[in-house]
JSON list of C-alpha atoms in Angstrom, two decimals:
[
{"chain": "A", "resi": 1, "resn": "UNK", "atom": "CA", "xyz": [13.28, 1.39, -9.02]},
{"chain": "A", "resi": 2, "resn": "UNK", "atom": "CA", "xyz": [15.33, -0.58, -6.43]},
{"chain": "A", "resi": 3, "resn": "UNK", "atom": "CA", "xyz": [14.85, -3.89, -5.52]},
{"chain": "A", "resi": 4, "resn": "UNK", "atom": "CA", "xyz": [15.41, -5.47, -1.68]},
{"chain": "A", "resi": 5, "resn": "UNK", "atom": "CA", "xyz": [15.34, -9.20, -1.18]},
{"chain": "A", "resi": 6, "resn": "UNK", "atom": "CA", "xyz": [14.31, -10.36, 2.85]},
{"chain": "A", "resi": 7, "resn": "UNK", "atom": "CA", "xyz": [14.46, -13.25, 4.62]},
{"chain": "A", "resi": 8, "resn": "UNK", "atom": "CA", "xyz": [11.39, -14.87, 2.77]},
{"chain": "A", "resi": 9, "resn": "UNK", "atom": "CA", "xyz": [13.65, -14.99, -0.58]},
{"chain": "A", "resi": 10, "resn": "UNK", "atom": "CA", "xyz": [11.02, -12.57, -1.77]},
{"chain": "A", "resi": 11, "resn": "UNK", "atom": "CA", "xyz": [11.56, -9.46, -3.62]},
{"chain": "A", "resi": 12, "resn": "UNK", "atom": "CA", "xyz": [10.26, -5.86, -2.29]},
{"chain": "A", "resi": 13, "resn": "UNK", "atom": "CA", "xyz": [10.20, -3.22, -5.12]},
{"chain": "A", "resi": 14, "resn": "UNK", "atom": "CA", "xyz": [10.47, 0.11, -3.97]},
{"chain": "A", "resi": 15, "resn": "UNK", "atom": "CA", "xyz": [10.03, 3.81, -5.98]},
{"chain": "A", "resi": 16, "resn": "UNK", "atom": "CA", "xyz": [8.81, 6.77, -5.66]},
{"chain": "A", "resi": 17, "resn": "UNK", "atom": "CA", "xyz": [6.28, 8.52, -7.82]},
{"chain": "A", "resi": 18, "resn": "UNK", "atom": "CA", "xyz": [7.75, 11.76, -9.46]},
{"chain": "A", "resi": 19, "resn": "UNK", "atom": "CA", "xyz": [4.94, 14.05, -8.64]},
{"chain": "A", "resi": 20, "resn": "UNK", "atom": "CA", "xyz": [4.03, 12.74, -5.45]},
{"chain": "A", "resi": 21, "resn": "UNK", "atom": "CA", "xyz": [3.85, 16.18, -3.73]},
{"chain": "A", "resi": 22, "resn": "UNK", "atom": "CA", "xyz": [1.44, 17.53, -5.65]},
{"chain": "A", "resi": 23, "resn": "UNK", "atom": "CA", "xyz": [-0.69, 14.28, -6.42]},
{"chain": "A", "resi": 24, "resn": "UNK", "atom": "CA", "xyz": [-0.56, 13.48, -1.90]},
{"chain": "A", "resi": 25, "resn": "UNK", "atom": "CA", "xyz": [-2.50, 17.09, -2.33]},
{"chain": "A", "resi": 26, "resn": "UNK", "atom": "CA", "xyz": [-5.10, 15.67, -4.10]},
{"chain": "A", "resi": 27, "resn": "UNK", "atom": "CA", "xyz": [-5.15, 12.02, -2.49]},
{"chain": "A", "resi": 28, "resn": "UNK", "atom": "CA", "xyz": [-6.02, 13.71, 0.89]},
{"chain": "A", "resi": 29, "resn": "UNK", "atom": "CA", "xyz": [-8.53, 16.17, -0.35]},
{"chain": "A", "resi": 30, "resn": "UNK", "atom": "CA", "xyz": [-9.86, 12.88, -1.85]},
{"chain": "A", "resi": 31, "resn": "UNK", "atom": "CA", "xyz": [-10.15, 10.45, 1.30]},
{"chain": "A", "resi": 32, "resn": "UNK", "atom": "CA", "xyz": [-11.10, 13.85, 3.40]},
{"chain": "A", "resi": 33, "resn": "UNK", "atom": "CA", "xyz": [-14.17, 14.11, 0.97]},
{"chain": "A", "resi": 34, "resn": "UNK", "atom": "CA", "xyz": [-14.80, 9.92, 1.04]},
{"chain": "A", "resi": 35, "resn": "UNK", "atom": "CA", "xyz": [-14.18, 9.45, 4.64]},
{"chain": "A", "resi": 36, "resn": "UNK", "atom": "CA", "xyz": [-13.37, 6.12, 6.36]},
{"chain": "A", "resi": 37, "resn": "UNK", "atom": "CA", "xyz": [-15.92, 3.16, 6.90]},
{"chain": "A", "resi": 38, "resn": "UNK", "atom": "CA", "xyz": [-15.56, 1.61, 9.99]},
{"chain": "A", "resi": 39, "resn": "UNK", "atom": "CA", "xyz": [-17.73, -1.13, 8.88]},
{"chain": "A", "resi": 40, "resn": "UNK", "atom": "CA", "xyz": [-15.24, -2.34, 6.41]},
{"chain": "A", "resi": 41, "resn": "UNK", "atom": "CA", "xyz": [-14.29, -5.80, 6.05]},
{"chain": "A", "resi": 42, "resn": "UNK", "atom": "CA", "xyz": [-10.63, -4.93, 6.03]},
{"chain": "A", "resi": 43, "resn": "UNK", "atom": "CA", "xyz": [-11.28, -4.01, 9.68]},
{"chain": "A", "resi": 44, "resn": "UNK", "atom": "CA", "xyz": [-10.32, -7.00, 12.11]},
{"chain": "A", "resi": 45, "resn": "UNK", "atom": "CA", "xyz": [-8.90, -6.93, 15.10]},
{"chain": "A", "resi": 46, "resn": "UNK", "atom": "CA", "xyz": [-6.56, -3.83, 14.04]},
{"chain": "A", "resi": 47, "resn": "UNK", "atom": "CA", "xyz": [-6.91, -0.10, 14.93]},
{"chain": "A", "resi": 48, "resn": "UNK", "atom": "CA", "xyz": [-6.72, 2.03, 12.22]},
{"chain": "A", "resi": 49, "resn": "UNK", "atom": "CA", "xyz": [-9.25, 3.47, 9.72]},
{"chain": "A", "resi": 50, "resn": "UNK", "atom": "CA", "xyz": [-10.06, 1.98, 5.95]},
{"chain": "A", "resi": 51, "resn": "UNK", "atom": "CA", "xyz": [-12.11, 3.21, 2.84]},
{"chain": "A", "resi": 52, "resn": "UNK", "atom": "CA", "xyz": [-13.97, 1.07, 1.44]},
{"chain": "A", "resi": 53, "resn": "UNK", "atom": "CA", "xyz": [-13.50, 2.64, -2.13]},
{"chain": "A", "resi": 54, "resn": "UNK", "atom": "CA", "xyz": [-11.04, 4.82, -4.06]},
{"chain": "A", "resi": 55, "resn": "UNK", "atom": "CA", "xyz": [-13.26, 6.29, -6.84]},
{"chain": "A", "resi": 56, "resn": "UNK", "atom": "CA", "xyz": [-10.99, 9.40, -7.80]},
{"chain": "A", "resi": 57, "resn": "UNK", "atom": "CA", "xyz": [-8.68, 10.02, -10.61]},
{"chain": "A", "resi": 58, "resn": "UNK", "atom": "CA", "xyz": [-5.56, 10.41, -8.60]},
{"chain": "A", "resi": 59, "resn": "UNK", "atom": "CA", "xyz": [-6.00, 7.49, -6.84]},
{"chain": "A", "resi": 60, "resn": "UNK", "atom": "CA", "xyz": [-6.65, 5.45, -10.59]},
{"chain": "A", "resi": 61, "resn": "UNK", "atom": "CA", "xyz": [-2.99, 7.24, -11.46]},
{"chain": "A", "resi": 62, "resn": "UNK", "atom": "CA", "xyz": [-1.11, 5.98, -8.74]},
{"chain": "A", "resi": 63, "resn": "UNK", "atom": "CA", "xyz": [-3.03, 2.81, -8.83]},
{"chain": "A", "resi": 64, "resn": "UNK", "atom": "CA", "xyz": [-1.84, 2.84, -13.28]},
{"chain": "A", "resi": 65, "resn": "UNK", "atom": "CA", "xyz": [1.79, 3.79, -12.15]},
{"chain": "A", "resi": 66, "resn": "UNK", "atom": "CA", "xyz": [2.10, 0.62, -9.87]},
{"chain": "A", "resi": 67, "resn": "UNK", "atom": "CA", "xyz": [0.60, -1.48, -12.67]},
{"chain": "A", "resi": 68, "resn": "UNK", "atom": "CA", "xyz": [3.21, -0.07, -15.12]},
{"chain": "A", "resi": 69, "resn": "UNK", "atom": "CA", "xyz": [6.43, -0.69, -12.35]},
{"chain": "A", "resi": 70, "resn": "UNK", "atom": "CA", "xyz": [5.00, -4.36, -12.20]},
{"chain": "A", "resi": 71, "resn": "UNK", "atom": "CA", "xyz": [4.76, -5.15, -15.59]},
{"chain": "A", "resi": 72, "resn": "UNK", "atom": "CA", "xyz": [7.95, -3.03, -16.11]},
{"chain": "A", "resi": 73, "resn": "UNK", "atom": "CA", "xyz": [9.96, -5.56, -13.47]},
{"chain": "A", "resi": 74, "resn": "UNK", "atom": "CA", "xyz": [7.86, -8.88, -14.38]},
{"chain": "A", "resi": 75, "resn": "UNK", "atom": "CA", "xyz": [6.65, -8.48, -17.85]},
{"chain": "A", "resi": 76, "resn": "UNK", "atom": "CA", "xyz": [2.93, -9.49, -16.46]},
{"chain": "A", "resi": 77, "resn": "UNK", "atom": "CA", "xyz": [0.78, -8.24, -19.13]},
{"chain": "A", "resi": 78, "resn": "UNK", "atom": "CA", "xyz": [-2.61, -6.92, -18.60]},
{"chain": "A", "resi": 79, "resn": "UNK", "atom": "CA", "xyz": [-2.92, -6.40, -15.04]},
{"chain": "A", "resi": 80, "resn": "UNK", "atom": "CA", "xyz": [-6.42, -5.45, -12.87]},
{"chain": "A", "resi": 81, "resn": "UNK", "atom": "CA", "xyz": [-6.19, -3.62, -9.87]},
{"chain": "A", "resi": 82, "resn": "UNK", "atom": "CA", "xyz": [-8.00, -2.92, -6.85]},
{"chain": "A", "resi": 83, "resn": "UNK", "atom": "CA", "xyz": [-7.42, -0.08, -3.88]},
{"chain": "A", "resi": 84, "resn": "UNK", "atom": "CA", "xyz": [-8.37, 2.06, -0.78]},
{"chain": "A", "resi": 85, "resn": "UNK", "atom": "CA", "xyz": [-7.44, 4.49, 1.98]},
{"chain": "A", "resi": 86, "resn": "UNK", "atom": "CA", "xyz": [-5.77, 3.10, 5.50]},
{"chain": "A", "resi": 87, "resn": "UNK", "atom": "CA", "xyz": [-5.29, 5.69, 8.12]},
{"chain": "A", "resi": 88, "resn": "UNK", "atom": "CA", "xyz": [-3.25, 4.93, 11.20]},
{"chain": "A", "resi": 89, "resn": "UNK", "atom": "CA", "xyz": [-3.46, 8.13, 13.96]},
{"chain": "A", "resi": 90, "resn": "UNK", "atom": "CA", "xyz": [-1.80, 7.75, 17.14]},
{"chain": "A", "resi": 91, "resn": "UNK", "atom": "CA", "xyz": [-1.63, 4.82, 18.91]},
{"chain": "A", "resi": 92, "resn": "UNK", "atom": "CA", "xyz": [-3.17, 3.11, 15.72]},
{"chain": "A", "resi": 93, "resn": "UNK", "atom": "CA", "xyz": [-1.79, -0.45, 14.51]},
{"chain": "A", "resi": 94, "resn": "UNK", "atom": "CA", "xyz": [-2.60, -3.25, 11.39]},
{"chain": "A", "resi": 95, "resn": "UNK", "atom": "CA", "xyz": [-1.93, -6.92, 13.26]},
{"chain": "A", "resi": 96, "resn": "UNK", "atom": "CA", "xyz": [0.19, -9.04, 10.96]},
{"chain": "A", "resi": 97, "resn": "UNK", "atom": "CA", "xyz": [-1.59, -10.32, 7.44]},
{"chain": "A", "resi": 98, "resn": "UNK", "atom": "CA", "xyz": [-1.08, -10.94, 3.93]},
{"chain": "A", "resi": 99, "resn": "UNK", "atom": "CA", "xyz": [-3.69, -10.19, 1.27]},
{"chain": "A", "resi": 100, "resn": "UNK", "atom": "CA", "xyz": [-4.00, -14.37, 0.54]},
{"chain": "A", "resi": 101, "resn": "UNK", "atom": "CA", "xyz": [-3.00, -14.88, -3.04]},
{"chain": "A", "resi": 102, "resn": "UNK", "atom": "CA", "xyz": [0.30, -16.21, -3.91]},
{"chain": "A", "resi": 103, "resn": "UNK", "atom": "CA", "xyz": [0.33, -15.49, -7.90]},
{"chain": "A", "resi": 104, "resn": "UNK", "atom": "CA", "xyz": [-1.06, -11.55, -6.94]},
{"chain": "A", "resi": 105, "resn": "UNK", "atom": "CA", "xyz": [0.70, -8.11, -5.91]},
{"chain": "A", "resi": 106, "resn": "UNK", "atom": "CA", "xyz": [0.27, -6.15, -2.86]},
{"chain": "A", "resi": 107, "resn": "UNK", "atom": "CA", "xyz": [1.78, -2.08, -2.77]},
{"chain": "A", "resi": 108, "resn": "UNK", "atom": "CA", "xyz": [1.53, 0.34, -0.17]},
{"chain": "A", "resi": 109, "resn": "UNK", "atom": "CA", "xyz": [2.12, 3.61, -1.49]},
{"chain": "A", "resi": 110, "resn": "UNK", "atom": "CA", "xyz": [2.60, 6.47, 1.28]},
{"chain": "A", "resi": 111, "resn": "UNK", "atom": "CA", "xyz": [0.39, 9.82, 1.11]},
{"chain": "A", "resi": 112, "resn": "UNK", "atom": "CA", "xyz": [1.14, 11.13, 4.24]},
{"chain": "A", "resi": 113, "resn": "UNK", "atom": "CA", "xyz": [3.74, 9.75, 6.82]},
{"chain": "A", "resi": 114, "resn": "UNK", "atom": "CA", "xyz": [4.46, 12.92, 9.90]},
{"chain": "A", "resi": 115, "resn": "UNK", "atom": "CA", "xyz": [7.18, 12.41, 12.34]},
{"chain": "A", "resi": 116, "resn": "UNK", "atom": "CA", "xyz": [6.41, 9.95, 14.41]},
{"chain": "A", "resi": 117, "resn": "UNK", "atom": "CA", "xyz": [4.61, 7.22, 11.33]},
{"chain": "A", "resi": 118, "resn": "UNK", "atom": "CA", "xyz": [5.37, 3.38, 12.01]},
{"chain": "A", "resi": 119, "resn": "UNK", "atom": "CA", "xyz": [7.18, 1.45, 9.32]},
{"chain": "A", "resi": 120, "resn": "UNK", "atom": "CA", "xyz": [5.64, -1.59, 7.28]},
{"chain": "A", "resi": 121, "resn": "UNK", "atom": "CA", "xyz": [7.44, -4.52, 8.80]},
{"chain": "A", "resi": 122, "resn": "UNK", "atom": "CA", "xyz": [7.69, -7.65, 7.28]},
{"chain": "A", "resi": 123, "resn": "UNK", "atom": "CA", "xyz": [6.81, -10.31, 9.63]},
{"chain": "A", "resi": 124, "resn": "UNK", "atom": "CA", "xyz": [8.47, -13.47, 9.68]},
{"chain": "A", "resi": 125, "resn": "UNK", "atom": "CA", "xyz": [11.92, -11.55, 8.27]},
{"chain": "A", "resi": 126, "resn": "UNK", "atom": "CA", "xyz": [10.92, -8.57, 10.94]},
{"chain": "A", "resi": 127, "resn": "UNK", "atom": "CA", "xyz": [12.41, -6.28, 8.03]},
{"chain": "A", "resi": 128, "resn": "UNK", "atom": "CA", "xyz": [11.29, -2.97, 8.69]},
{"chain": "A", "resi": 129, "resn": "UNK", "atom": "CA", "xyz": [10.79, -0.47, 5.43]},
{"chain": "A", "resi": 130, "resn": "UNK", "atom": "CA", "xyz": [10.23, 3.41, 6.63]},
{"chain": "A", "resi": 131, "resn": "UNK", "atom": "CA", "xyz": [7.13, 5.11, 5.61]},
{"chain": "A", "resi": 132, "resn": "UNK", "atom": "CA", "xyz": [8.13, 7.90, 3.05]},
{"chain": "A", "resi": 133, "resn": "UNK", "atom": "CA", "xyz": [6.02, 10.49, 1.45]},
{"chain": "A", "resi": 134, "resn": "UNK", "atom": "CA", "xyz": [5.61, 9.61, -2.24]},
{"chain": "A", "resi": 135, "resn": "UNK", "atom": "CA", "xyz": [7.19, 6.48, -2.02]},
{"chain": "A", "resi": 136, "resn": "UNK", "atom": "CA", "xyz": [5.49, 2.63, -3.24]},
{"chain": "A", "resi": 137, "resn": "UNK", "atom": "CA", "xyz": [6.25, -0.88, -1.56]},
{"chain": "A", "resi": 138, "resn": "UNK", "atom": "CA", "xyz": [5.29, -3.89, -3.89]},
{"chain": "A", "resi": 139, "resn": "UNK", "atom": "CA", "xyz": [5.57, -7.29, -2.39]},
{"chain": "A", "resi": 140, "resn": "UNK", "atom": "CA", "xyz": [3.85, -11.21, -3.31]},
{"chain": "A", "resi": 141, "resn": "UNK", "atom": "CA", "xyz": [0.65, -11.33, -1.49]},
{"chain": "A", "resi": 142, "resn": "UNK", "atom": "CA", "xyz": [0.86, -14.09, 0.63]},
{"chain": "A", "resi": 143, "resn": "UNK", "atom": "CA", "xyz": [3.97, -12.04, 2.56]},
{"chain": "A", "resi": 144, "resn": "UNK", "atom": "CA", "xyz": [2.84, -11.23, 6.10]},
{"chain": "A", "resi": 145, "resn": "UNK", "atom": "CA", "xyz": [3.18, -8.19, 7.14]},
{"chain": "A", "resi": 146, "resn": "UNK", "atom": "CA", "xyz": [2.07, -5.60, 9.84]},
{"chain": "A", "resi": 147, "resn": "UNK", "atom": "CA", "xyz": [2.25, -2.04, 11.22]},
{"chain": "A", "resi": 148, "resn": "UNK", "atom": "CA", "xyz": [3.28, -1.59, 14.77]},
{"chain": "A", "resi": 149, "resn": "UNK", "atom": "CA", "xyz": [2.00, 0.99, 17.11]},
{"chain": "A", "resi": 150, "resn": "UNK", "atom": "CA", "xyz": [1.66, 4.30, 15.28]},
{"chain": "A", "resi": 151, "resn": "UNK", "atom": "CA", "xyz": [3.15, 7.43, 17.29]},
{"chain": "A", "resi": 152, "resn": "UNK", "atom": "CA", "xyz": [1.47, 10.57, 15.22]},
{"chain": "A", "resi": 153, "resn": "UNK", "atom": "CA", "xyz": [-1.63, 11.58, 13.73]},
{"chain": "A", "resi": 154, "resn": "UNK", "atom": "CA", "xyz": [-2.71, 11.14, 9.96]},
{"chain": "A", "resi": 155, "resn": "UNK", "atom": "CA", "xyz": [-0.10, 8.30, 8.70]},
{"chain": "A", "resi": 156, "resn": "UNK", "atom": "CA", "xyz": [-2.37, 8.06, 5.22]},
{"chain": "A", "resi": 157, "resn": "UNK", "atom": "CA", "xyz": [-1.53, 5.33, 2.76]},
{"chain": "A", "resi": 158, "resn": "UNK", "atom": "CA", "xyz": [-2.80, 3.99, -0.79]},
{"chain": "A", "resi": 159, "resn": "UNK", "atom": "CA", "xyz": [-2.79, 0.09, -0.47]},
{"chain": "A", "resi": 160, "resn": "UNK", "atom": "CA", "xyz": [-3.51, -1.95, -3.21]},
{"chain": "A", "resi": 161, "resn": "UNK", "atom": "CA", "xyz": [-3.97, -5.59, -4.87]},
{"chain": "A", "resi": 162, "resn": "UNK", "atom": "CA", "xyz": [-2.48, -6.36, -8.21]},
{"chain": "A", "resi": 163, "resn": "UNK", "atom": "CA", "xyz": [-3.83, -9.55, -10.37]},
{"chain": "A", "resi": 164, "resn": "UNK", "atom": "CA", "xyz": [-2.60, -10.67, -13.77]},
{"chain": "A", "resi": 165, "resn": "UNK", "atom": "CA", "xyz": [-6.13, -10.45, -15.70]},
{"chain": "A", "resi": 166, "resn": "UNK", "atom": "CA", "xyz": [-6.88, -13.86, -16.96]},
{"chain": "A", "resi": 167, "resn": "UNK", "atom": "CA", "xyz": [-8.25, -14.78, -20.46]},
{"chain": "A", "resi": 168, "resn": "UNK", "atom": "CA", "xyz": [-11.88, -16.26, -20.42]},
{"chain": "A", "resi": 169, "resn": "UNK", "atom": "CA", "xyz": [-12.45, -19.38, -22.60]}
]
């Protein structure tokens, strides 16, 4: 796992999952069968397509091996997870956001990037991190980030939110 630091003194954990060529199989057979709800409430003022729900197995293992990396780099303990399907085709963008917590996780893990797929840039640092097959971003929250004009078809990623489960009294 390597570790980059930007401009917001905030670390961005990068890997890449082993097996990704054969699980990406799966993931797109997956959001092919779902589909994309363009009624979701990720939707805003961006162009590009989002699930609403990720209920298949290879998307609960990649969601379990980004769980496992955090707790791995930040000892967290139990950790509770939540994910979906963004799709950016040509011409396709996500205007800057963050995901609003500051004590929670973001990832973006990349299921299919063709020539042509925009990078995840990091807004106020404007660091930009290529979008690879197979590999995960993890990132604080409450960092803003974006994805710029798209220039291909079917740039297909896994984005998730990360929470350290809390104990009820």
């Amino acid at each position: 796992m390597n570790t980059i630091t930007i401009k917001e003194n905030i670390d961005i954990l990068i890997d890449k999952y082993p097996y990704h060529k054969s699980i990406n199989k799966k993931l797109i057979d997956d959001i092919n069968k779902m589909g994309y709800d363009d009624a979701s409430y990720y939707k805003k003022n961006d162009k590009a397509k989002f699930s609403l729900t990720t209920p298949s197995d290879a998307a609960r293992t990649i969601n379990d091996w980004v769980c496992k990396l955090i707790n791995i780099r930040y000892d967290t303990g139990n950790l509770l997870s939540k994910c979906f399907f963004t799709r950016c085709d040509k011409g396709d963008f996500i205007l800057s956001h963050d995901h609003g917590l500051s004590d929670c996780f973001s990832w973006v893990y990349y299921v299919n990037t063709p020539r042509g797929s925009s990078p995840l840039v990091f807004t106020t640092s404007n660091k930009k991190i290529k979008a690879e097959e197979g590999q995960v971003l993890i990132f604080s929250s409450f960092v803003k980030h974006q994805v710029p004009f798209n220039r291909c078809d079917a740039r297909i990623s896994l984005v998730g939110n990360v929470i350290k489960e809390r104990k009820s009294l």
